[in-house]
């Protein structure tokens, strides 16, 4: 599997991603296990320039959204299952928080199988974490009905760059035997020291004028105040979509 | 990739899953993209019989939990990152709902890469959706601290069965072009008709004495009252772990 050499691809060649290939990948990824085999997800395929431009603001105008041949928005979806139940004298009750998380789980597992398959086929992908930051404009752009909620966005195309592999934490930092072991200060130094010592991260700290690398994350990129504001937006959007 | 022939495996042979293989898979899966490359997950490996028995009640005593050589509980984890920040004069603010979903996303994408890699290596897996139903006893059994929350459980071993492939909905049922299209009654019949016509599902309806297949899901397996009770337990557990 190509996972060992995967890198995020943000620049794509002009080569087309055919409907045939895309449909094959979308179909194969559906072999992924889901809750009760209900497949609680849906995928919105955006190929039109107009559609990409409608999505762009929700993703902070990251250039991949309008430049990639294909943008995929993967949604937690209890709507289709609910419609089925309603037409079969059944009484669906999926307008709740657990059901959202069940469907989000199905959608995210599907997404990652799709990523693995697409990268195995030579395609380049960028996973946009911004989907959860501003769901409401995505919901509007894609006309998502109640009980459908966007959880992941992937931009996809044939790679036109080959960036270096990025670093990873040592396996011992995230694998625990039998019970969770809180890291000691020495553990933290051992886990994060190599990341902090990378020339690109030292340069990143200089550019951002912070004292430490961690401060770039806590004080600039993923700030408490932003997290709290966006938690509230997320809560409102989940309520509007009927999950809370 | 073995995804095209994957099936859930619930019976395992006595052949050992070596630490070397398990660690290789856990390490390789960490090539999966994560938010800011922070790797907001952790994996608790349960190999001891005592540990499996402690987890079993949370998973409704499904026999795989005590019979599989390895049980993996994958957690959304903002604790390690928070500890790092605190030791680096940074001010972490990840005790909120968005941060939980960000970490859950990292954990679930990691989980699915791990599933694909393990199945490619010939291992058999069962994904336990019960993790979200009763998180509190899992949190206690694994001694998960604040800002760590279990989102997925996998039982793993060498297969001792080869069940048939299960059915899937047609791709057109979950793929939408440009905007979401609500299914018409005719669409629902076309999407779900083949599933309802399967002999095993017709037998399933007979056994459960329901009028339709959908009623098995809505009235027996995933009932509104259960979903609401478990939503409330989930909310309480997220609060206790510091995410709400």
Short mmCIF file of C-alpha atoms in Angstrom, two decimals:
data_model
loop_
_atom_site.label_atom_id
_atom_site.label_comp_id
_atom_site.label_asym_id
_atom_site.label_seq_id
_atom_site.Cartn_x
_atom_site.Cartn_y
_atom_site.Cartn_z
CA UNK A 1 0.00 0.00 0.00
CA UNK A 2 1.20 3.50 -0.83
CA UNK A 3 0.61 4.78 2.72
CA UNK A 4 4.33 4.59 3.54
CA UNK A 5 5.19 7.19 0.92
CA UNK A 6 2.04 9.29 1.13
CA UNK A 7 2.26 13.07 1.27
CA UNK A 8 -0.45 15.68 1.05
CA UNK A 9 -0.73 16.97 -2.54
CA UNK A 10 -1.95 20.53 -3.02
CA UNK A 11 -0.90 21.11 -6.64
CA UNK A 12 -2.49 19.10 -9.42
CA UNK A 13 -1.68 18.59 -13.09
CA UNK A 14 -4.17 19.40 -15.85
CA UNK A 15 -4.77 15.68 -16.45
CA UNK A 16 -8.43 14.80 -16.03
CA UNK A 17 -9.74 12.49 -13.29
CA UNK A 18 -12.21 10.39 -15.28
CA UNK A 19 -15.73 9.67 -14.07
CA UNK A 20 -14.96 5.97 -14.59
CA UNK A 21 -11.98 6.01 -12.23
CA UNK A 22 -13.73 8.17 -9.66
CA UNK A 23 -16.81 5.95 -9.63
CA UNK A 24 -14.69 2.83 -9.34
CA UNK A 25 -12.91 4.27 -6.29
CA UNK A 26 -16.15 5.48 -4.70
CA UNK A 27 -17.69 2.02 -5.23
CA UNK A 28 -14.68 0.05 -3.96
CA UNK A 29 -14.41 2.19 -0.82
CA UNK A 30 -17.95 1.12 0.07
CA UNK A 31 -16.56 -2.30 1.05
CA UNK A 32 -15.64 -0.55 4.33
CA UNK A 33 -17.54 -1.88 7.36
CA UNK A 34 -20.42 0.31 8.62
CA UNK A 35 -22.96 0.25 11.43
CA UNK A 36 -25.44 -2.56 10.74
CA UNK A 37 -24.24 -2.39 7.10
CA UNK A 38 -26.42 0.71 6.76
CA UNK A 39 -23.70 2.81 5.04
CA UNK A 40 -24.52 5.99 6.93
CA UNK A 41 -22.68 8.33 4.57
CA UNK A 42 -22.97 10.17 1.33
CA UNK A 43 -20.46 11.85 -0.97
CA UNK A 44 -21.06 15.07 -2.84
CA UNK A 45 -18.87 15.33 -5.94
CA UNK A 46 -18.03 18.90 -6.96
CA UNK A 47 -16.55 19.25 -10.44
CA UNK A 48 -18.09 22.50 -11.67
CA UNK A 49 -16.08 25.70 -11.25
CA UNK A 50 -19.16 27.40 -9.85
CA UNK A 51 -19.59 24.67 -7.25
CA UNK A 52 -15.94 24.91 -6.18
CA UNK A 53 -16.22 28.67 -5.83
CA UNK A 54 -19.26 28.28 -3.64
CA UNK A 55 -17.30 25.96 -1.33
CA UNK A 56 -14.10 28.02 -1.27
CA UNK A 57 -15.06 30.57 1.44
CA UNK A 58 -15.97 27.79 3.90
CA UNK A 59 -12.43 26.45 3.44
CA UNK A 60 -10.81 29.86 4.02
CA UNK A 61 -10.15 30.15 0.26
CA UNK A 62 -7.40 27.54 0.32
CA UNK A 63 -6.41 27.43 -3.37
CA UNK A 64 -6.79 23.64 -3.71
CA UNK A 65 -10.57 23.96 -3.54
CA UNK A 66 -10.88 25.88 -6.80
CA UNK A 67 -7.78 24.41 -8.49
CA UNK A 68 -8.33 20.67 -7.92
CA UNK A 69 -10.21 18.78 -10.67
CA UNK A 70 -12.44 17.14 -8.05
CA UNK A 71 -13.62 18.16 -4.60
CA UNK A 72 -15.37 15.50 -2.51
CA UNK A 73 -17.44 16.38 0.55
CA UNK A 74 -18.17 13.30 2.64
CA UNK A 75 -21.21 13.55 4.89
CA UNK A 76 -22.65 11.71 7.85
CA UNK A 77 -26.03 10.73 6.43
CA UNK A 78 -29.00 9.33 8.35
CA UNK A 79 -31.45 10.85 5.89
CA UNK A 80 -31.45 8.12 3.26
CA UNK A 81 -31.88 5.43 5.93
CA UNK A 82 -34.67 7.47 7.52
CA UNK A 83 -36.47 7.83 4.16
CA UNK A 84 -36.20 4.08 3.66
CA UNK A 85 -37.64 3.41 7.12
CA UNK A 86 -40.52 5.85 6.59
CA UNK A 87 -41.47 4.04 3.39
CA UNK A 88 -41.39 0.67 5.14
CA UNK A 89 -43.81 1.27 8.05
CA UNK A 90 -40.84 1.70 10.41
CA UNK A 91 -40.23 4.39 13.03
CA UNK A 92 -36.76 5.90 12.64
CA UNK A 93 -35.27 7.74 15.63
CA UNK A 94 -31.94 9.09 14.45
CA UNK A 95 -32.33 12.77 15.31
CA UNK A 96 -29.87 12.58 18.21
CA UNK A 97 -26.22 12.97 19.11
CA UNK A 98 -25.30 9.27 19.16
CA UNK A 99 -26.75 8.82 15.69
CA UNK A 100 -24.68 11.75 14.43
CA UNK A 101 -21.51 10.17 15.80
CA UNK A 102 -22.45 6.77 14.39
CA UNK A 103 -22.95 8.26 10.94
CA UNK A 104 -19.81 10.43 11.24
CA UNK A 105 -17.87 7.28 12.09
CA UNK A 106 -19.16 5.47 9.01
CA UNK A 107 -18.36 8.53 6.89
CA UNK A 108 -14.80 8.93 8.21
CA UNK A 109 -13.91 5.25 7.88
CA UNK A 110 -15.26 5.33 4.32
CA UNK A 111 -13.24 8.49 3.66
CA UNK A 112 -9.99 6.91 4.73
CA UNK A 113 -10.48 3.76 2.66
CA UNK A 114 -11.19 6.05 -0.27
CA UNK A 115 -7.98 8.00 0.44
CA UNK A 116 -5.94 4.78 0.55
CA UNK A 117 -7.47 3.50 -2.71
CA UNK A 118 -7.05 6.83 -4.51
CA UNK A 119 -3.42 7.15 -3.43
CA UNK A 120 -2.78 3.54 -4.48
CA UNK A 121 -4.13 4.55 -7.91
CA UNK A 122 -1.54 7.37 -8.05
CA UNK A 123 -3.90 10.25 -7.29
CA UNK A 124 -2.87 13.08 -4.97
CA UNK A 125 -5.12 14.26 -2.16
CA UNK A 126 -5.45 17.05 0.35
CA UNK A 127 -7.68 16.46 3.38
CA UNK A 128 -9.34 19.71 4.47
CA UNK A 129 -9.88 19.91 8.22
CA UNK A 130 -11.78 23.14 7.67
CA UNK A 131 -15.00 21.18 7.01
CA UNK A 132 -15.80 21.13 10.73
CA UNK A 133 -14.88 24.78 11.24
CA UNK A 134 -17.62 26.30 9.14
CA UNK A 135 -20.18 23.62 8.30
CA UNK A 136 -23.09 25.98 7.70
CA UNK A 137 -21.90 27.51 4.39
CA UNK A 138 -21.00 24.00 3.15
CA UNK A 139 -24.48 22.78 4.07
CA UNK A 140 -25.95 25.66 2.08
CA UNK A 141 -23.64 25.31 -0.92
CA UNK A 142 -24.37 21.59 -1.26
CA UNK A 143 -28.06 21.89 -0.27
CA UNK A 144 -27.72 19.26 2.45
CA UNK A 145 -31.09 18.34 3.98
CA UNK A 146 -31.76 17.51 7.63
CA UNK A 147 -29.88 14.49 9.02
CA UNK A 148 -26.99 15.07 6.60
CA UNK A 149 -23.82 16.74 7.91
CA UNK A 150 -20.44 17.34 6.22
CA UNK A 151 -17.53 15.76 8.11
CA UNK A 152 -14.65 15.62 5.60
CA UNK A 153 -13.52 17.27 2.39
CA UNK A 154 -10.90 15.93 0.01
CA UNK A 155 -9.42 17.72 -2.97
CA UNK A 156 -8.23 15.25 -5.60
CA UNK A 157 -6.20 15.27 -8.78
CA UNK A 158 -3.06 13.91 -10.40
CA UNK A 159 0.00 15.18 -8.47
CA UNK A 160 2.02 18.07 -9.83
CA UNK A 161 4.43 18.18 -6.89
CA UNK A 162 6.25 15.77 -4.61
CA UNK A 163 6.77 17.42 -1.25
CA UNK A 164 9.03 15.72 1.33
CA UNK A 165 7.57 13.23 3.79
CA UNK A 166 6.58 14.89 7.05
CA UNK A 167 7.74 13.73 10.50
CA UNK A 168 5.78 11.51 12.87
CA UNK A 169 5.87 11.03 16.62
CA UNK A 170 7.53 7.84 17.86
CA UNK A 171 5.09 4.92 18.12
CA UNK A 172 5.64 4.64 21.88
CA UNK A 173 4.10 8.10 22.28
CA UNK A 174 0.65 6.98 21.11
CA UNK A 175 0.56 3.23 21.86
CA UNK A 176 -0.27 2.16 25.40
CA UNK A 177 -0.13 -1.36 26.79
CA UNK A 178 -3.22 -2.44 28.78
CA UNK A 179 -3.91 0.97 30.38
CA UNK A 180 -3.18 4.61 29.53
CA UNK A 181 0.11 5.89 30.87
CA UNK A 182 0.37 9.62 31.38
CA UNK A 183 3.57 10.99 29.85
CA UNK A 184 6.23 12.28 32.25
CA UNK A 185 8.13 15.50 31.43
CA UNK A 186 11.01 13.30 30.20
CA UNK A 187 8.60 11.38 27.96
CA UNK A 188 7.35 14.63 26.43
CA UNK A 189 10.91 15.74 25.69
CA UNK A 190 11.68 12.39 24.08
CA UNK A 191 8.45 12.36 22.02
CA UNK A 192 8.54 15.96 20.79
CA UNK A 193 12.29 16.74 20.83
CA UNK A 194 12.97 15.41 17.32
CA UNK A 195 10.01 17.38 15.89
CA UNK A 196 11.16 20.57 17.61
CA UNK A 197 14.73 20.06 16.33
CA UNK A 198 13.73 19.87 12.65
CA UNK A 199 15.20 22.82 10.71
CA UNK A 200 11.82 23.58 9.10
CA UNK A 201 10.15 23.75 12.50
CA UNK A 202 12.89 25.95 13.94
CA UNK A 203 12.41 28.26 10.95
CA UNK A 204 8.63 28.11 11.53
CA UNK A 205 9.16 29.31 15.12
CA UNK A 206 11.42 32.17 13.93
CA UNK A 207 8.88 33.29 11.33
CA UNK A 208 6.02 33.20 13.84
CA UNK A 209 8.12 34.95 16.50
CA UNK A 210 7.03 32.50 19.22
CA UNK A 211 9.21 31.07 21.97
CA UNK A 212 8.30 27.45 21.25
CA UNK A 213 6.79 25.31 18.48
CA UNK A 214 3.86 24.37 20.69
CA UNK A 215 2.92 28.06 20.96
CA UNK A 216 2.36 28.21 17.19
CA UNK A 217 -0.37 25.61 17.64
CA UNK A 218 -1.96 26.95 20.84
CA UNK A 219 -1.60 30.71 20.26
CA UNK A 220 -1.83 31.06 16.47
CA UNK A 221 -3.19 28.05 14.59
CA UNK A 222 -5.65 26.37 16.99
CA UNK A 223 -6.47 28.96 19.62
CA UNK A 224 -8.80 28.43 22.54
CA UNK A 225 -11.01 31.39 21.59
CA UNK A 226 -11.35 30.16 17.98
CA UNK A 227 -12.06 26.62 19.18
CA UNK A 228 -14.80 27.87 21.46
CA UNK A 229 -16.40 30.06 18.79
CA UNK A 230 -16.30 27.23 16.26
CA UNK A 231 -17.63 24.70 18.82
CA UNK A 232 -20.63 26.94 19.15
CA UNK A 233 -21.08 27.19 15.34
CA UNK A 234 -20.77 23.41 15.10
CA UNK A 235 -23.40 22.96 17.80
CA UNK A 236 -25.75 25.34 15.99
CA UNK A 237 -25.25 23.58 12.65
CA UNK A 238 -25.86 20.15 14.22
CA UNK A 239 -29.04 21.50 15.75
CA UNK A 240 -30.18 22.97 12.43
CA UNK A 241 -29.52 19.66 10.68
CA UNK A 242 -31.66 17.86 13.25
CA UNK A 243 -28.99 15.94 15.17
CA UNK A 244 -29.23 17.77 18.51
CA UNK B 1 -5.60 -3.81 -1.64
CA UNK B 2 -7.62 -6.49 0.09
CA UNK B 3 -10.62 -4.21 0.63
CA UNK B 4 -12.54 -5.82 -2.26
CA UNK B 5 -12.62 -9.17 -0.50
CA UNK B 6 -12.84 -7.95 3.09
CA UNK B 7 -15.28 -9.49 5.52
CA UNK B 8 -15.69 -9.04 9.23
CA UNK B 9 -13.88 -11.85 11.08
CA UNK B 10 -15.22 -12.85 14.48
CA UNK B 11 -13.47 -16.22 14.92
CA UNK B 12 -9.70 -16.35 15.23
CA UNK B 13 -7.16 -19.18 15.10
CA UNK B 14 -4.78 -19.89 17.98
CA UNK B 15 -1.86 -18.45 15.96
CA UNK B 16 -0.22 -15.60 17.81
CA UNK B 17 -0.21 -12.00 16.54
CA UNK B 18 3.40 -11.02 17.23
CA UNK B 19 4.38 -7.77 18.91
CA UNK B 20 6.69 -7.12 15.96
CA UNK B 21 3.88 -7.32 13.40
CA UNK B 22 1.46 -5.36 15.57
CA UNK B 23 3.97 -2.58 16.18
CA UNK B 24 4.85 -2.42 12.50
CA UNK B 25 1.17 -1.99 11.60
CA UNK B 26 0.58 0.59 14.34
CA UNK B 27 3.64 2.54 13.14
CA UNK B 28 2.79 2.38 9.44
CA UNK B 29 -0.78 3.53 10.04
CA UNK B 30 0.62 6.70 11.58
CA UNK B 31 1.48 7.91 8.05
CA UNK B 32 -2.23 8.90 7.91
CA UNK B 33 -2.78 12.67 7.68
CA UNK B 34 -3.86 14.41 10.91
CA UNK B 35 -4.79 17.92 12.04
CA UNK B 36 -1.65 20.05 11.96
CA UNK B 37 0.31 16.75 12.01
CA UNK B 38 -0.49 16.61 15.75
CA UNK B 39 -1.63 12.94 15.66
CA UNK B 40 -4.55 13.46 18.03
CA UNK B 41 -5.05 9.79 18.85
CA UNK B 42 -3.79 6.99 21.02
CA UNK B 43 -4.19 3.23 20.91
CA UNK B 44 -4.62 1.02 23.96
CA UNK B 45 -3.49 -2.54 23.27
CA UNK B 46 -5.26 -5.17 25.36
CA UNK B 47 -3.61 -8.60 25.32
CA UNK B 48 -4.17 -9.82 28.89
CA UNK B 49 -7.17 -12.01 29.60
CA UNK B 50 -7.97 -9.86 32.61
CA UNK B 51 -7.96 -6.72 30.45
CA UNK B 52 -10.27 -8.30 27.86
CA UNK B 53 -12.68 -9.39 30.58
CA UNK B 54 -12.78 -5.87 31.97
CA UNK B 55 -13.74 -4.55 28.49
CA UNK B 56 -16.28 -7.27 27.69
CA UNK B 57 -19.33 -5.85 29.53
CA UNK B 58 -18.99 -2.50 27.71
CA UNK B 59 -19.22 -4.42 24.44
CA UNK B 60 -22.33 -6.38 25.53
CA UNK B 61 -20.14 -9.47 26.08
CA UNK B 62 -19.67 -10.05 22.37
CA UNK B 63 -17.43 -13.16 22.40
CA UNK B 64 -14.74 -11.65 20.12
CA UNK B 65 -13.60 -9.36 22.93
CA UNK B 66 -12.39 -12.18 25.17
CA UNK B 67 -11.52 -14.63 22.37
CA UNK B 68 -9.43 -12.42 20.05
CA UNK B 69 -5.65 -12.42 20.63
CA UNK B 70 -5.60 -8.61 20.51
CA UNK B 71 -8.16 -5.92 21.29
CA UNK B 72 -7.31 -2.37 20.22
CA UNK B 73 -9.16 0.64 21.61
CA UNK B 74 -8.46 3.75 19.56
CA UNK B 75 -9.00 7.04 21.36
CA UNK B 76 -9.39 10.68 20.45
CA UNK B 77 -6.48 12.16 22.44
CA UNK B 78 -5.82 15.83 23.12
CA UNK B 79 -4.12 15.01 26.42
CA UNK B 80 -0.61 14.30 25.08
CA UNK B 81 -0.66 17.47 22.96
CA UNK B 82 -1.93 19.44 25.96
CA UNK B 83 0.86 18.08 28.17
CA UNK B 84 3.41 19.06 25.52
CA UNK B 85 1.97 22.57 25.32
CA UNK B 86 1.96 22.99 29.10
CA UNK B 87 5.64 22.09 29.21
CA UNK B 88 6.45 24.58 26.46
CA UNK B 89 5.01 27.79 27.92
CA UNK B 90 1.96 27.45 25.67
CA UNK B 91 -1.74 27.82 26.53
CA UNK B 92 -3.73 24.85 25.24
CA UNK B 93 -7.49 25.28 24.81
CA UNK B 94 -8.79 21.90 23.69
CA UNK B 95 -11.46 21.26 26.31
CA UNK B 96 -14.30 21.84 23.86
CA UNK B 97 -16.58 20.09 21.39
CA UNK B 98 -14.73 21.05 18.20
CA UNK B 99 -11.48 19.71 19.64
CA UNK B 100 -13.18 16.42 20.49
CA UNK B 101 -14.41 16.07 16.91
CA UNK B 102 -11.00 17.03 15.52
CA UNK B 103 -9.31 14.36 17.63
CA UNK B 104 -12.06 11.80 16.89
CA UNK B 105 -11.50 12.46 13.19
CA UNK B 106 -7.76 11.86 13.50
CA UNK B 107 -8.44 8.68 15.50
CA UNK B 108 -10.99 7.28 13.03
CA UNK B 109 -8.88 7.98 9.94
CA UNK B 110 -5.93 6.32 11.70
CA UNK B 111 -8.18 3.37 12.61
CA UNK B 112 -9.21 2.76 9.04
CA UNK B 113 -5.67 2.90 7.66
CA UNK B 114 -4.75 0.40 10.35
CA UNK B 115 -7.67 -1.83 9.31
CA UNK B 116 -6.59 -1.72 5.66
CA UNK B 117 -2.95 -2.51 6.54
CA UNK B 118 -3.90 -5.34 8.92
CA UNK B 119 -6.24 -6.92 6.38
CA UNK B 120 -3.58 -6.59 3.69
CA UNK B 121 -1.28 -8.54 6.04
CA UNK B 122 -3.90 -11.31 6.22
CA UNK B 123 -5.26 -10.53 9.68
CA UNK B 124 -8.98 -10.67 10.40
CA UNK B 125 -10.79 -7.84 12.18
CA UNK B 126 -14.08 -7.03 13.78
CA UNK B 127 -14.97 -3.36 14.28
CA UNK B 128 -17.06 -2.90 17.44
CA UNK B 129 -19.55 -0.07 17.15
CA UNK B 130 -20.40 -0.59 20.81
CA UNK B 131 -17.51 1.70 21.84
CA UNK B 132 -19.76 4.76 21.56
CA UNK B 133 -22.68 3.09 23.33
CA UNK B 134 -21.08 2.71 26.73
CA UNK B 135 -17.89 4.76 26.83
CA UNK B 136 -17.76 5.16 30.60
CA UNK B 137 -16.87 1.55 31.53
CA UNK B 138 -14.22 1.55 28.77
CA UNK B 139 -12.77 4.78 30.15
CA UNK B 140 -12.57 3.15 33.57
CA UNK B 141 -11.17 -0.17 32.37
CA UNK B 142 -8.39 1.52 30.39
CA UNK B 143 -7.82 4.31 32.93
CA UNK B 144 -8.26 7.03 30.32
CA UNK B 145 -7.46 10.49 31.70
CA UNK B 146 -9.22 13.74 30.83
CA UNK B 147 -9.09 14.75 27.14
CA UNK B 148 -8.87 11.11 26.05
CA UNK B 149 -12.02 9.43 24.73
CA UNK B 150 -12.53 5.98 23.14
CA UNK B 151 -14.01 6.14 19.63
CA UNK B 152 -13.29 2.73 18.07
CA UNK B 153 -12.51 -0.83 19.12
CA UNK B 154 -11.05 -3.52 16.89
CA UNK B 155 -10.66 -7.18 17.73
CA UNK B 156 -7.80 -8.72 15.76
CA UNK B 157 -6.38 -12.15 15.04
CA UNK B 158 -5.66 -14.64 12.27
CA UNK B 159 -8.95 -15.67 10.60
CA UNK B 160 -10.54 -18.98 11.48
CA UNK B 161 -13.59 -18.48 9.25
CA UNK B 162 -14.41 -17.05 5.85
CA UNK B 163 -17.94 -15.70 5.91
CA UNK B 164 -19.57 -14.63 2.62
CA UNK B 165 -19.21 -11.06 1.39
CA UNK B 166 -22.09 -8.87 2.52
CA UNK B 167 -24.22 -6.76 0.19
CA UNK B 168 -23.77 -3.05 -0.48
CA UNK B 169 -26.12 -0.32 -1.68
CA UNK B 170 -25.68 0.81 -5.29
CA UNK B 171 -23.15 3.62 -5.65
CA UNK B 172 -25.80 5.99 -7.04
CA UNK B 173 -27.58 5.81 -3.67
CA UNK B 174 -24.75 7.55 -1.80
CA UNK B 175 -22.96 9.61 -4.47
CA UNK B 176 -24.45 12.98 -5.39
CA UNK B 177 -23.33 15.26 -8.20
CA UNK B 178 -22.86 18.92 -7.23
CA UNK B 179 -25.77 19.09 -4.74
CA UNK B 180 -27.67 16.61 -2.56
CA UNK B 181 -30.65 15.02 -4.25
CA UNK B 182 -33.37 13.71 -1.98
CA UNK B 183 -34.39 10.17 -2.92
CA UNK B 184 -37.86 9.69 -4.39
CA UNK B 185 -39.97 6.69 -3.33
CA UNK B 186 -38.93 4.98 -6.58
CA UNK B 187 -35.25 5.67 -5.74
CA UNK B 188 -35.68 4.08 -2.31
CA UNK B 189 -37.23 0.96 -3.86
CA UNK B 190 -34.36 0.74 -6.36
CA UNK B 191 -31.65 1.28 -3.70
CA UNK B 192 -33.03 -1.05 -1.02
CA UNK B 193 -35.00 -3.60 -3.09
CA UNK B 194 -32.01 -5.90 -3.74
CA UNK B 195 -31.06 -5.88 -0.02
CA UNK B 196 -34.66 -6.66 1.00
CA UNK B 197 -34.82 -9.50 -1.54
CA UNK B 198 -31.76 -11.35 -0.20
CA UNK B 199 -32.78 -14.75 1.22
CA UNK B 200 -30.80 -14.12 4.43
CA UNK B 201 -32.63 -10.82 4.99
CA UNK B 202 -36.02 -12.39 4.30
CA UNK B 203 -35.15 -15.07 6.86
CA UNK B 204 -33.99 -12.31 9.25
CA UNK B 205 -37.42 -10.66 8.94
CA UNK B 206 -39.19 -13.97 9.59
CA UNK B 207 -37.08 -14.65 12.69
CA UNK B 208 -37.66 -11.18 14.07
CA UNK B 209 -41.38 -11.30 13.27
CA UNK B 210 -41.37 -7.82 11.76
CA UNK B 211 -43.27 -6.68 8.69
CA UNK B 212 -40.21 -5.16 6.96
CA UNK B 213 -36.42 -5.32 7.11
CA UNK B 214 -36.25 -1.63 8.03
CA UNK B 215 -38.31 -2.35 11.18
CA UNK B 216 -35.57 -4.65 12.46
CA UNK B 217 -33.24 -1.66 12.47
CA UNK B 218 -35.65 0.96 13.81
CA UNK B 219 -37.67 -1.14 16.26
CA UNK B 220 -35.15 -3.74 17.49
CA UNK B 221 -31.49 -3.01 16.76
CA UNK B 222 -31.19 0.80 16.80
CA UNK B 223 -34.28 2.07 18.59
CA UNK B 224 -35.09 5.71 19.21
CA UNK B 225 -35.36 5.21 22.99
CA UNK B 226 -31.98 3.44 23.15
CA UNK B 227 -30.39 6.10 20.94
CA UNK B 228 -31.68 8.84 23.21
CA UNK B 229 -30.54 7.10 26.40
CA UNK B 230 -27.10 6.44 24.93
CA UNK B 231 -26.83 9.99 23.56
CA UNK B 232 -27.25 11.15 27.10
CA UNK B 233 -24.58 8.72 28.41
CA UNK B 234 -22.24 9.87 25.65
CA UNK B 235 -22.85 13.50 26.58
CA UNK B 236 -22.12 12.73 30.25
CA UNK B 237 -18.92 10.83 29.40
CA UNK B 238 -17.68 13.65 27.12
CA UNK B 239 -18.34 16.10 29.93
CA UNK B 240 -16.48 13.93 32.45
CA UNK B 241 -13.50 13.63 30.08
CA UNK B 242 -13.36 17.42 29.78
CA UNK B 243 -14.57 17.87 26.20
CA UNK B 244 -17.91 19.60 26.91
#
